[in-house]
């Protein structure tokens, strides 16, 4: 049985909203070979949990033999209640992926875990995943003002799992994630009335503005094209894993000419401005019913530079050639004749600028 430690949020918290991510699935993997199996399958380093005690979750991709992603996922260390305190559950992990990719991921793990001592179990119906979002990206708000405290444990016995609350490892702009019992009254008491509830679309819009694709959006793409190096979702120091050769070669000897970036449609702005989490979503989002997925993205010079891979309202994720655009600072584009611009959060802008400077230095 999965039960939660009673926790509460301070009413001083500036986290603005919570979203129940109903499209997520949780698969448990247990056994002495669990870490070894995952280490050989995903882009990130499972040793991160041992190297740093503060690592609660990592994010990464699972690749096919040609080095392309078939899904991304979080790997999270569960906690259990033992002798009055929370302790890490050894040799067990939760895999948080999209519902639509769950079966494919489980089959992929089974295929590559023959004769390994592991057990896989689907606990999606027992657990829920919640995102907590804060749109003020500074140290004070994302760390100091988010307070997570514990009072006495309620309905918890030795061996019970406890609620997991951890920062989204991909970006501080994506706030925190919770994994809790699907029937957890304590969770409802903590967040309802303190935080405003939003829907899945709101979460996706926030994620798009951070240039972070997930689920079906990353299918058949290369990890670096999906900004996995920017989001800490890939390790270049770990050993071999399926699909690793092409990824490592691209990173060390190639140039990543195409990446996923957000495009805000139906608005025109100074191309030098950094848009994104510095503005409330309602300031840059408007209802837009036209479907641009699959449409070409055209630069201000009239050159086709990529295409849209996902869309919510007037915010698109596009897979584009970006290097010359960023060097010239000309981020205005057109999608199917509609004006827009490539959005840059401060964090994303730092990553891109650093990467381009590195390229210039090595050329």
Coordinates of C-alpha atoms in Angstrom, one line a residue:
X1 CA 0.0 0.0 0.0
X2 CA 1.2 3.5 -0.8
X3 CA 0.6 6.0 1.9
X4 CA 1.8 9.6 2.4
X5 CA 3.6 11.4 5.2
X6 CA 1.5 14.4 6.3
X7 CA 3.1 17.6 5.0
X8 CA 1.9 21.2 4.3
X9 CA 2.9 24.2 2.3
X10 CA 3.5 27.6 4.0
X11 CA 0.8 30.1 3.1
X12 CA 3.8 32.5 2.3
X13 CA 4.6 30.3 -0.7
X14 CA 4.7 32.2 -4.0
X15 CA 4.2 29.1 -6.1
X16 CA 1.2 30.1 -8.1
X17 CA -0.5 26.9 -9.3
X18 CA -0.7 23.1 -9.3
X19 CA -1.5 20.8 -12.2
X20 CA -2.6 17.2 -11.9
X21 CA -0.7 15.5 -14.7
X22 CA -3.2 12.9 -15.6
X23 CA -1.2 11.8 -18.7
X24 CA 1.6 10.3 -16.6
X25 CA 2.2 6.7 -15.7
X26 CA 4.4 5.2 -12.9
X27 CA 6.2 2.0 -13.4
X28 CA 8.2 0.5 -10.5
X29 CA 11.4 -1.4 -11.0
X30 CA 12.9 -3.4 -8.2
X31 CA 15.8 -5.8 -7.7
X32 CA 19.5 -5.8 -7.3
X33 CA 20.1 -5.4 -11.0
X34 CA 17.6 -2.5 -11.4
X35 CA 20.2 0.2 -11.4
X36 CA 22.5 -1.7 -13.8
X37 CA 19.6 -2.3 -16.3
X38 CA 18.6 1.4 -16.3
X39 CA 22.2 2.6 -16.6
X40 CA 22.5 0.6 -19.8
X41 CA 19.3 2.0 -21.3
X42 CA 19.0 5.7 -20.5
X43 CA 21.0 8.8 -21.5
X44 CA 21.4 10.0 -17.9
X45 CA 23.7 8.6 -15.2
X46 CA 22.1 6.4 -12.6
X47 CA 25.2 6.9 -10.4
X48 CA 23.9 10.4 -9.8
X49 CA 21.9 9.1 -6.9
X50 CA 25.0 7.7 -5.2
X51 CA 27.2 10.7 -6.1
X52 CA 24.9 13.3 -4.6
X53 CA 22.6 12.7 -1.6
X54 CA 20.3 15.6 -2.7
X55 CA 19.4 14.0 -6.0
X56 CA 15.8 12.8 -5.8
X57 CA 15.2 12.3 -9.5
X58 CA 16.9 12.4 -12.9
X59 CA 15.5 12.9 -16.3
X60 CA 16.7 11.2 -19.5
X61 CA 15.8 9.5 -22.8
X62 CA 15.5 5.9 -23.8
X63 CA 17.0 5.4 -27.3
X64 CA 16.7 2.8 -30.1
X65 CA 19.7 1.2 -31.7
X66 CA 20.1 4.1 -34.1
X67 CA 20.4 6.6 -31.3
X68 CA 17.0 8.2 -31.6
X69 CA 14.6 8.7 -28.7
X70 CA 11.5 6.6 -28.4
X71 CA 10.5 8.2 -25.1
X72 CA 11.8 10.3 -22.3
X73 CA 11.2 9.6 -18.6
X74 CA 12.0 10.5 -15.0
X75 CA 13.7 8.0 -12.7
X76 CA 12.8 8.7 -9.1
X77 CA 14.1 7.2 -5.8
X78 CA 11.1 6.2 -3.6
X79 CA 11.2 6.8 0.2
X80 CA 9.7 4.6 2.9
X81 CA 8.8 5.3 6.5
X82 CA 11.1 3.4 8.9
X83 CA 11.5 3.8 12.6
X84 CA 10.0 7.3 12.7
X85 CA 11.8 8.8 9.6
X86 CA 12.0 8.7 5.9
X87 CA 14.7 6.5 4.3
X88 CA 15.6 5.7 0.7
X89 CA 14.2 2.5 -0.6
X90 CA 17.2 0.6 -1.8
X91 CA 17.3 -1.2 -5.2
X92 CA 13.9 0.3 -6.2
X93 CA 13.0 3.1 -8.6
X94 CA 9.9 4.8 -9.9
X95 CA 9.9 5.5 -13.7
X96 CA 7.6 8.4 -14.5
X97 CA 6.7 8.4 -18.2
X98 CA 3.6 9.3 -20.4
X99 CA 0.7 6.9 -20.4
X100 CA 1.0 6.4 -24.2
X101 CA 4.6 5.3 -23.9
X102 CA 4.3 3.1 -20.8
X103 CA 3.8 -0.3 -22.6
X104 CA 6.6 0.4 -25.1
X105 CA 9.0 1.4 -22.4
X106 CA 8.2 -1.7 -20.2
X107 CA 8.7 -4.0 -23.2
X108 CA 12.0 -2.3 -24.0
X109 CA 13.3 -2.8 -20.5
X110 CA 12.2 -6.5 -20.5
X111 CA 13.9 -7.1 -23.8
X112 CA 17.2 -5.8 -22.5
X113 CA 17.0 -7.3 -19.0
X114 CA 17.0 -11.0 -19.8
X115 CA 18.4 -13.0 -16.9
X116 CA 18.7 -9.9 -14.8
X117 CA 17.2 -9.9 -11.3
X118 CA 14.6 -7.2 -11.6
X119 CA 10.8 -7.0 -11.2
X120 CA 8.6 -4.5 -13.1
X121 CA 5.2 -3.4 -11.7
X122 CA 2.7 -0.9 -13.0
X123 CA 1.4 1.3 -10.1
X124 CA -0.1 4.0 -12.2
X125 CA -3.6 3.5 -10.8
X126 CA -2.2 3.8 -7.3
X127 CA -0.3 7.0 -7.7
X128 CA -0.7 10.5 -9.1
X129 CA 1.8 13.0 -10.4
X130 CA 1.4 16.7 -9.7
X131 CA 3.3 19.7 -11.0
X132 CA 3.8 22.9 -8.9
X133 CA 4.6 25.9 -10.9
X134 CA 6.1 29.3 -10.0
X135 CA 6.7 31.9 -12.7
X136 CA 9.2 34.1 -10.9
X137 CA 12.6 32.6 -11.8
X138 CA 14.9 33.8 -9.1
X139 CA 16.7 32.2 -6.2
X140 CA 14.4 33.6 -3.5
X141 CA 11.2 32.4 -5.0
X142 CA 12.2 29.0 -6.4
X143 CA 14.1 28.0 -3.2
X144 CA 13.6 30.2 -0.3
X145 CA 9.9 30.9 -0.5
X146 CA 8.9 27.3 -1.4
X147 CA 8.6 25.8 2.1
X148 CA 7.9 22.1 2.5
X149 CA 7.5 21.0 6.1
X150 CA 6.4 18.0 8.0
X151 CA 4.1 17.6 11.0
X152 CA 3.5 14.3 12.7
X153 CA 3.0 11.4 10.4
X154 CA -0.6 10.5 9.6
X155 CA -1.6 6.9 8.8
X156 CA 1.9 5.9 8.2
X157 CA 3.5 2.6 9.4
X158 CA 7.0 1.2 9.0
X159 CA 7.5 0.0 5.4
X160 CA 4.9 2.4 3.9
X161 CA 6.0 4.7 1.0
X162 CA 5.9 8.4 1.7
X163 CA 5.0 11.3 -0.6
X164 CA 7.8 12.5 -2.9
X165 CA 8.3 16.2 -3.5
X166 CA 11.3 17.2 -5.6
X167 CA 12.4 19.9 -8.0
X168 CA 11.9 19.2 -11.6
X169 CA 15.5 18.3 -12.7
X170 CA 15.1 19.8 -16.2
X171 CA 14.7 23.4 -15.2
X172 CA 14.0 25.5 -12.1
X173 CA 11.3 27.3 -14.1
X174 CA 9.3 24.1 -14.0
X175 CA 9.1 24.2 -10.3
X176 CA 8.4 21.0 -8.3
X177 CA 6.8 17.6 -8.9
X178 CA 4.9 15.4 -6.5
X179 CA 4.3 11.7 -6.6
X180 CA 1.7 10.7 -4.1
X181 CA -1.1 8.3 -3.5
X182 CA -4.0 8.6 -6.0
X183 CA -6.3 8.8 -2.9
X184 CA -4.2 11.0 -0.8
X185 CA -6.4 13.3 1.3
X186 CA -3.3 15.0 2.8
X187 CA -2.1 16.2 -0.6
X188 CA -5.5 17.7 -1.3
X189 CA -5.6 19.5 2.0
X190 CA -2.1 20.9 1.4
X191 CA -2.6 22.4 -2.1
X192 CA -6.2 23.1 -2.5
X193 CA -7.1 26.5 -1.1
X194 CA -3.4 27.5 -1.0
X195 CA -2.5 27.1 -4.7
X196 CA -4.7 27.6 -7.7
X197 CA -5.4 24.6 -9.9
X198 CA -4.6 24.8 -13.6
X199 CA -5.0 22.3 -16.4
X200 CA -2.6 20.2 -18.5
X201 CA -2.6 22.9 -21.2
X202 CA -1.1 25.4 -18.7
X203 CA 1.7 23.0 -17.8
X204 CA 2.4 22.4 -21.5
X205 CA 2.5 26.1 -22.3
X206 CA 5.0 26.6 -19.5
X207 CA 7.1 23.7 -20.7
X208 CA 7.1 24.9 -24.3
X209 CA 8.4 28.3 -23.2
X210 CA 11.3 26.5 -21.6
X211 CA 12.1 24.7 -24.9
X212 CA 11.4 21.3 -23.2
X213 CA 9.6 18.7 -25.3
X214 CA 8.5 15.4 -23.8
X215 CA 6.5 12.2 -24.6
X216 CA 5.5 11.9 -28.3
X217 CA 7.1 15.3 -29.1
X218 CA 10.6 13.7 -28.7
X219 CA 9.9 10.6 -30.7
X220 CA 12.6 9.7 -33.3
X221 CA 14.6 12.8 -32.5
X222 CA 18.2 12.9 -31.3
X223 CA 18.8 13.8 -27.6
X224 CA 20.8 16.9 -28.4
X225 CA 18.2 18.2 -30.8
X226 CA 15.8 18.1 -27.9
X227 CA 18.1 20.2 -25.7
X228 CA 19.0 17.3 -23.4
X229 CA 22.4 18.8 -22.8
X230 CA 20.7 22.0 -21.6
X231 CA 18.3 20.2 -19.3
X232 CA 20.9 17.9 -17.6
X233 CA 19.1 14.9 -19.2
X234 CA 22.2 13.3 -20.6
X235 CA 25.6 12.3 -19.3
X236 CA 28.7 12.3 -21.4
X237 CA 30.9 10.7 -18.8
X238 CA 29.0 7.5 -18.1
X239 CA 29.7 4.2 -19.8
X240 CA 27.9 2.8 -22.8
X241 CA 24.2 2.6 -23.2
X242 CA 21.9 1.7 -26.1
X243 CA 22.2 4.5 -28.8
X244 CA 25.1 6.1 -27.1
X245 CA 27.6 6.1 -30.0
X246 CA 25.8 8.6 -32.2
X247 CA 25.0 10.9 -29.3
X248 CA 28.6 11.0 -28.1
X249 CA 30.0 11.5 -31.6
X250 CA 27.6 14.4 -32.3
X251 CA 28.5 16.1 -29.0
X252 CA 32.3 15.7 -29.3
X253 CA 32.9 16.2 -33.0
X254 CA 29.8 17.6 -34.6
X255 CA 27.7 20.8 -34.5
X256 CA 24.1 20.7 -33.3
X257 CA 22.6 22.8 -36.0
X258 CA 19.0 22.1 -35.2
X259 CA 17.3 22.3 -31.8
X260 CA 13.8 22.7 -30.4
X261 CA 12.8 26.2 -29.6
X262 CA 9.5 27.9 -28.6
X263 CA 7.8 30.3 -31.1
X264 CA 5.2 32.8 -29.9
X265 CA 2.8 33.5 -32.8
X266 CA 0.6 36.5 -33.5
X267 CA 2.8 38.8 -31.6
X268 CA 5.8 41.0 -32.6
X269 CA 8.5 42.1 -30.2
X270 CA 12.0 43.5 -30.1
X271 CA 14.1 40.5 -31.2
X272 CA 16.7 41.4 -28.5
X273 CA 14.3 40.9 -25.6
X274 CA 14.3 37.8 -23.5
X275 CA 10.7 36.6 -23.3
X276 CA 9.5 33.7 -21.3
X277 CA 9.1 33.2 -17.5
X278 CA 9.8 36.9 -16.9
X279 CA 6.2 37.6 -18.0
X280 CA 3.0 36.1 -16.7
X281 CA 1.6 33.6 -19.1
X282 CA -1.5 35.6 -19.7
X283 CA 0.6 38.5 -21.0
X284 CA 1.9 36.5 -24.0
X285 CA -0.7 33.8 -24.6
X286 CA -3.9 34.2 -26.5
X287 CA -6.5 31.8 -27.8
X288 CA -5.5 30.6 -31.3
X289 CA -7.5 27.9 -32.9
X290 CA -5.5 27.4 -36.1
X291 CA -3.4 24.2 -36.2
X292 CA 0.3 24.8 -37.1
X293 CA 1.7 21.4 -36.3
X294 CA 3.8 20.2 -39.3
X295 CA 3.9 23.7 -40.8
X296 CA 7.2 25.2 -42.0
X297 CA 9.0 27.9 -40.1
X298 CA 10.4 30.7 -42.3
X299 CA 13.1 33.2 -41.2
X300 CA 13.0 36.9 -41.8
X301 CA 15.1 36.3 -44.9
X302 CA 12.5 34.1 -46.4
X303 CA 14.4 30.8 -45.8
X304 CA 12.7 27.7 -44.5
X305 CA 14.5 26.8 -41.2
X306 CA 12.4 24.1 -39.8
X307 CA 8.9 23.0 -38.8
X308 CA 6.5 23.1 -35.9
X309 CA 6.3 19.8 -33.8
X310 CA 3.8 20.8 -31.1
X311 CA 1.4 23.6 -30.3
X312 CA -0.8 24.9 -27.5
X313 CA -2.8 28.1 -28.2
X314 CA -0.3 30.5 -29.9
X315 CA 2.8 28.9 -28.4
X316 CA 4.6 26.4 -30.7
X317 CA 7.5 24.1 -30.3
X318 CA 9.6 24.1 -33.4
X319 CA 12.5 22.1 -34.6
X320 CA 14.7 24.7 -36.4
X321 CA 18.1 25.7 -37.6
X322 CA 19.0 28.3 -35.0
X323 CA 22.7 29.2 -35.0
X324 CA 22.7 32.0 -37.6
X325 CA 19.5 33.4 -36.2
X326 CA 20.9 33.8 -32.8
X327 CA 24.2 35.2 -34.0
X328 CA 22.4 37.9 -36.0
X329 CA 19.7 38.5 -33.3
X330 CA 17.0 38.2 -36.0
X331 CA 14.5 36.0 -34.2
X332 CA 11.3 37.1 -36.1
X333 CA 9.8 34.3 -38.1
X334 CA 6.6 33.3 -40.0
X335 CA 4.6 30.1 -39.7
X336 CA 2.1 29.6 -42.5
X337 CA 2.1 33.3 -43.1
X338 CA 1.6 34.3 -39.4
X339 CA 4.2 36.5 -37.7
X340 CA 5.9 35.2 -34.6
X341 CA 9.2 35.2 -32.8
X342 CA 11.5 32.7 -31.2
X343 CA 11.2 33.1 -27.4
X344 CA 14.1 33.0 -25.1
X345 CA 14.0 32.6 -21.3
X346 CA 17.1 33.8 -19.6
X347 CA 18.2 30.3 -18.8
X348 CA 17.7 29.1 -22.4
X349 CA 19.5 32.2 -23.7
X350 CA 22.5 31.5 -21.5
X351 CA 22.7 27.9 -22.7
X352 CA 22.5 28.9 -26.4
X353 CA 24.9 31.8 -26.1
X354 CA 27.4 29.5 -24.3
X355 CA 27.1 26.8 -26.9
X356 CA 27.6 29.2 -29.8
X357 CA 30.6 30.8 -28.1
X358 CA 32.0 27.3 -27.7
X359 CA 31.5 26.6 -31.4
X360 CA 33.1 29.9 -32.5
X361 CA 36.1 29.2 -30.3
X362 CA 36.6 25.7 -31.8
X363 CA 36.2 26.7 -35.4

